[in-house]
Amino acid sequence: MVPSGSPPGRTSLHPALALVAVAAGVVAMVKGGQVMAPHGLRLALVVAEALLAVPGLVLLVLAGVALPAGLGLVRVPPRVVLLAAIGGATLWAASLGLMNVQFVLWRPPDEFLDTFRALHEALKPRDVADGLLSIAAIGIMPALCEETLFRGIVLPSLARAGAPAGLLGSAALFALIHVDAVGTSPAFYRLPFAFAVGLGLAALRLATGSLVPSMLAHAVLNTITFLTVFLSGAAEKAVDEPEVLAGVLFLAGGLGLSAMVFRALRR
């Protein structure tokens, strides 16, 4: 309850400031990653992800928004935690299927594939400690920082114009940070995948009223990707021999199971 005569506390940024937060975060992420690159790829990724979220957090504080309320850091029951983790796995399956189908319909440039293979080789762990560092860099930090910015700050801000605006706008901005630099040209190959994942994570945030489930689902999705792609060698197979049937089955199955998770969350 707000005391009589006291204005309610702000819980989100003005949409224009949210766009500023994204733009400043992307610049900080790119510059920070470049500065830290000589110190190792994993450390560069961790620092870059952290810097992505910093401008938005600063703007929240300057706007007088309490961080727990503004970000939606609300505790959820164990049942929701479990469903969020399952949701991360089902979103991974759907996104894997989408990538396979997309590969057949829209083959990325060879330079993009070469960059993908080089990244795969650089992040391939040599031992357990190396693997844990890779999971932190690939799975945990992106989940914490990207969710903080896009589902914690941007989504509530854009949702001032309605939940669909928040859902679609946050997913679109999330997709844009997945534009890759290939040589001197941008590569838009990951946009459909990132937009679809962004929609799922935003829907999870709206369905639960908390940022915690989308953070957990994002971490599960990224960690499964690391375990299957970077440890199993599936990256090379997917690049060389995309499978349409497997892609369709993963896409349909992932979407169906994700729908079941959301139905369970509404009960």
PDB file of N, CA and C in Angstrom, residues 13 31 35 47 55 57 59 64-65 71 78 81 94 113 123 138 147 163 168 171 173 181 187 210 238 246 254 261:
ATOM      1  N   LEU A  13      11.280   2.150 -16.458  1.00  0.00           N
ATOM      2  CA  LEU A  13      11.809   3.311 -17.155  1.00  0.00           C
ATOM      3  C   LEU A  13      10.827   3.794 -18.219  1.00  0.00           C
ATOM      4  N   LYS A  31      32.739  -2.717 -26.738  1.00  0.00           N
ATOM      5  CA  LYS A  31      34.021  -2.116 -26.345  1.00  0.00           C
ATOM      6  C   LYS A  31      34.707  -2.921 -25.243  1.00  0.00           C
ATOM      7  N   VAL A  35      38.395  -4.816 -25.368  1.00  0.00           N
ATOM      8  CA  VAL A  35      39.473  -4.519 -24.417  1.00  0.00           C
ATOM      9  C   VAL A  35      39.958  -5.788 -23.728  1.00  0.00           C
ATOM     10  N   VAL A  47      32.933 -10.309 -19.140  1.00  0.00           N
ATOM     11  CA  VAL A  47      32.961  -8.854 -18.964  1.00  0.00           C
ATOM     12  C   VAL A  47      31.984  -8.181 -19.912  1.00  0.00           C
ATOM     13  N   PRO A  55      24.467  -0.088 -18.072  1.00  0.00           N
ATOM     14  CA  PRO A  55      23.781   1.184 -18.332  1.00  0.00           C
ATOM     15  C   PRO A  55      22.309   1.165 -17.928  1.00  0.00           C
ATOM     16  N   LEU A  57      20.904  -0.618 -15.547  1.00  0.00           N
ATOM     17  CA  LEU A  57      20.823  -0.580 -14.081  1.00  0.00           C
ATOM     18  C   LEU A  57      21.097   0.825 -13.561  1.00  0.00           C
ATOM     19  N   LEU A  59      20.527   3.621 -15.174  1.00  0.00           N
ATOM     20  CA  LEU A  59      19.365   4.445 -15.500  1.00  0.00           C
ATOM     21  C   LEU A  59      18.199   4.166 -14.550  1.00  0.00           C
ATOM     22  N   GLY A  64      15.105   6.616 -10.003  1.00  0.00           N
ATOM     23  CA  GLY A  64      14.446   6.392  -8.715  1.00  0.00           C
ATOM     24  C   GLY A  64      13.635   5.118  -8.641  1.00  0.00           C
ATOM     25  N   VAL A  65      13.972   4.150  -9.500  1.00  0.00           N
ATOM     26  CA  VAL A  65      13.265   2.868  -9.491  1.00  0.00           C
ATOM     27  C   VAL A  65      13.998   1.903  -8.563  1.00  0.00           C
ATOM     28  N   LEU A  71      13.095  -4.642 -11.566  1.00  0.00           N
ATOM     29  CA  LEU A  71      13.550  -5.780 -12.359  1.00  0.00           C
ATOM     30  C   LEU A  71      12.610  -6.980 -12.269  1.00  0.00           C
ATOM     31  N   PRO A  78       8.702 -23.380  -5.564  1.00  0.00           N
ATOM     32  CA  PRO A  78       9.513 -24.432  -6.199  1.00  0.00           C
ATOM     33  C   PRO A  78       8.876 -25.011  -7.453  1.00  0.00           C
ATOM     34  N   VAL A  81       9.791 -22.837 -10.291  1.00  0.00           N
ATOM     35  CA  VAL A  81      11.217 -23.013 -10.592  1.00  0.00           C
ATOM     36  C   VAL A  81      11.420 -24.246 -11.461  1.00  0.00           C
ATOM     37  N   ALA A  94      13.007 -26.463 -29.308  1.00  0.00           N
ATOM     38  CA  ALA A  94      12.336 -25.723 -30.378  1.00  0.00           C
ATOM     39  C   ALA A  94      13.327 -24.871 -31.167  1.00  0.00           C
ATOM     40  N   LEU A 113      30.042 -19.509 -41.106  1.00  0.00           N
ATOM     41  CA  LEU A 113      30.311 -20.882 -40.670  1.00  0.00           C
ATOM     42  C   LEU A 113      31.748 -21.023 -40.183  1.00  0.00           C
ATOM     43  N   LEU A 123      36.248 -22.382 -27.528  1.00  0.00           N
ATOM     44  CA  LEU A 123      35.528 -22.593 -26.268  1.00  0.00           C
ATOM     45  C   LEU A 123      35.468 -24.056 -25.847  1.00  0.00           C
ATOM     46  N   ILE A 138      29.191 -18.897 -21.083  1.00  0.00           N
ATOM     47  CA  ILE A 138      28.204 -19.114 -22.131  1.00  0.00           C
ATOM     48  C   ILE A 138      26.791 -19.261 -21.577  1.00  0.00           C
ATOM     49  N   GLU A 147      18.863 -11.230 -19.375  1.00  0.00           N
ATOM     50  CA  GLU A 147      17.521 -11.184 -18.776  1.00  0.00           C
ATOM     51  C   GLU A 147      17.324  -9.897 -17.981  1.00  0.00           C
ATOM     52  N   ALA A 163       0.900  -5.335 -22.964  1.00  0.00           N
ATOM     53  CA  ALA A 163       1.741  -6.535 -22.896  1.00  0.00           C
ATOM     54  C   ALA A 163       2.274  -6.964 -24.260  1.00  0.00           C
ATOM     55  N   LEU A 168       6.742  -8.253 -27.872  1.00  0.00           N
ATOM     56  CA  LEU A 168       7.356  -8.190 -29.201  1.00  0.00           C
ATOM     57  C   LEU A 168       8.561  -7.249 -29.238  1.00  0.00           C
ATOM     58  N   ALA A 171      11.602  -8.806 -27.458  1.00  0.00           N
ATOM     59  CA  ALA A 171      12.147  -9.905 -28.250  1.00  0.00           C
ATOM     60  C   ALA A 171      12.899  -9.385 -29.472  1.00  0.00           C
ATOM     61  N   LEU A 173      14.427  -6.407 -29.791  1.00  0.00           N
ATOM     62  CA  LEU A 173      15.699  -5.811 -29.363  1.00  0.00           C
ATOM     63  C   LEU A 173      16.696  -6.887 -28.937  1.00  0.00           C
ATOM     64  N   ALA A 181      29.096  -9.935 -36.594  1.00  0.00           N
ATOM     65  CA  ALA A 181      30.016  -9.270 -37.520  1.00  0.00           C
ATOM     66  C   ALA A 181      30.842 -10.339 -38.218  1.00  0.00           C
ATOM     67  N   ALA A 187      25.929 -10.089 -40.226  1.00  0.00           N
ATOM     68  CA  ALA A 187      25.239 -11.330 -40.592  1.00  0.00           C
ATOM     69  C   ALA A 187      23.991 -11.440 -39.722  1.00  0.00           C
ATOM     70  N   SER A 210       7.715 -12.613 -12.579  1.00  0.00           N
ATOM     71  CA  SER A 210       9.042 -12.589 -11.952  1.00  0.00           C
ATOM     72  C   SER A 210      10.112 -12.770 -13.009  1.00  0.00           C
ATOM     73  N   ALA A 238      26.078 -30.270 -37.366  1.00  0.00           N
ATOM     74  CA  ALA A 238      24.979 -29.378 -37.737  1.00  0.00           C
ATOM     75  C   ALA A 238      25.393 -28.453 -38.877  1.00  0.00           C
ATOM     76  N   ALA A 246      14.795 -34.077 -38.605  1.00  0.00           N
ATOM     77  CA  ALA A 246      15.087 -33.896 -37.182  1.00  0.00           C
ATOM     78  C   ALA A 246      14.737 -32.486 -36.740  1.00  0.00           C
ATOM     79  N   GLY A 254       9.339 -29.269 -29.437  1.00  0.00           N
ATOM     80  CA  GLY A 254       9.690 -28.211 -28.500  1.00  0.00           C
ATOM     81  C   GLY A 254       8.570 -27.225 -28.292  1.00  0.00           C
ATOM     82  N   VAL A 261       4.106 -26.436 -20.772  1.00  0.00           N
ATOM     83  CA  VAL A 261       4.702 -25.758 -19.620  1.00  0.00           C
ATOM     84  C   VAL A 261       3.920 -24.501 -19.275  1.00  0.00           C
TER      85      VAL A 261
END
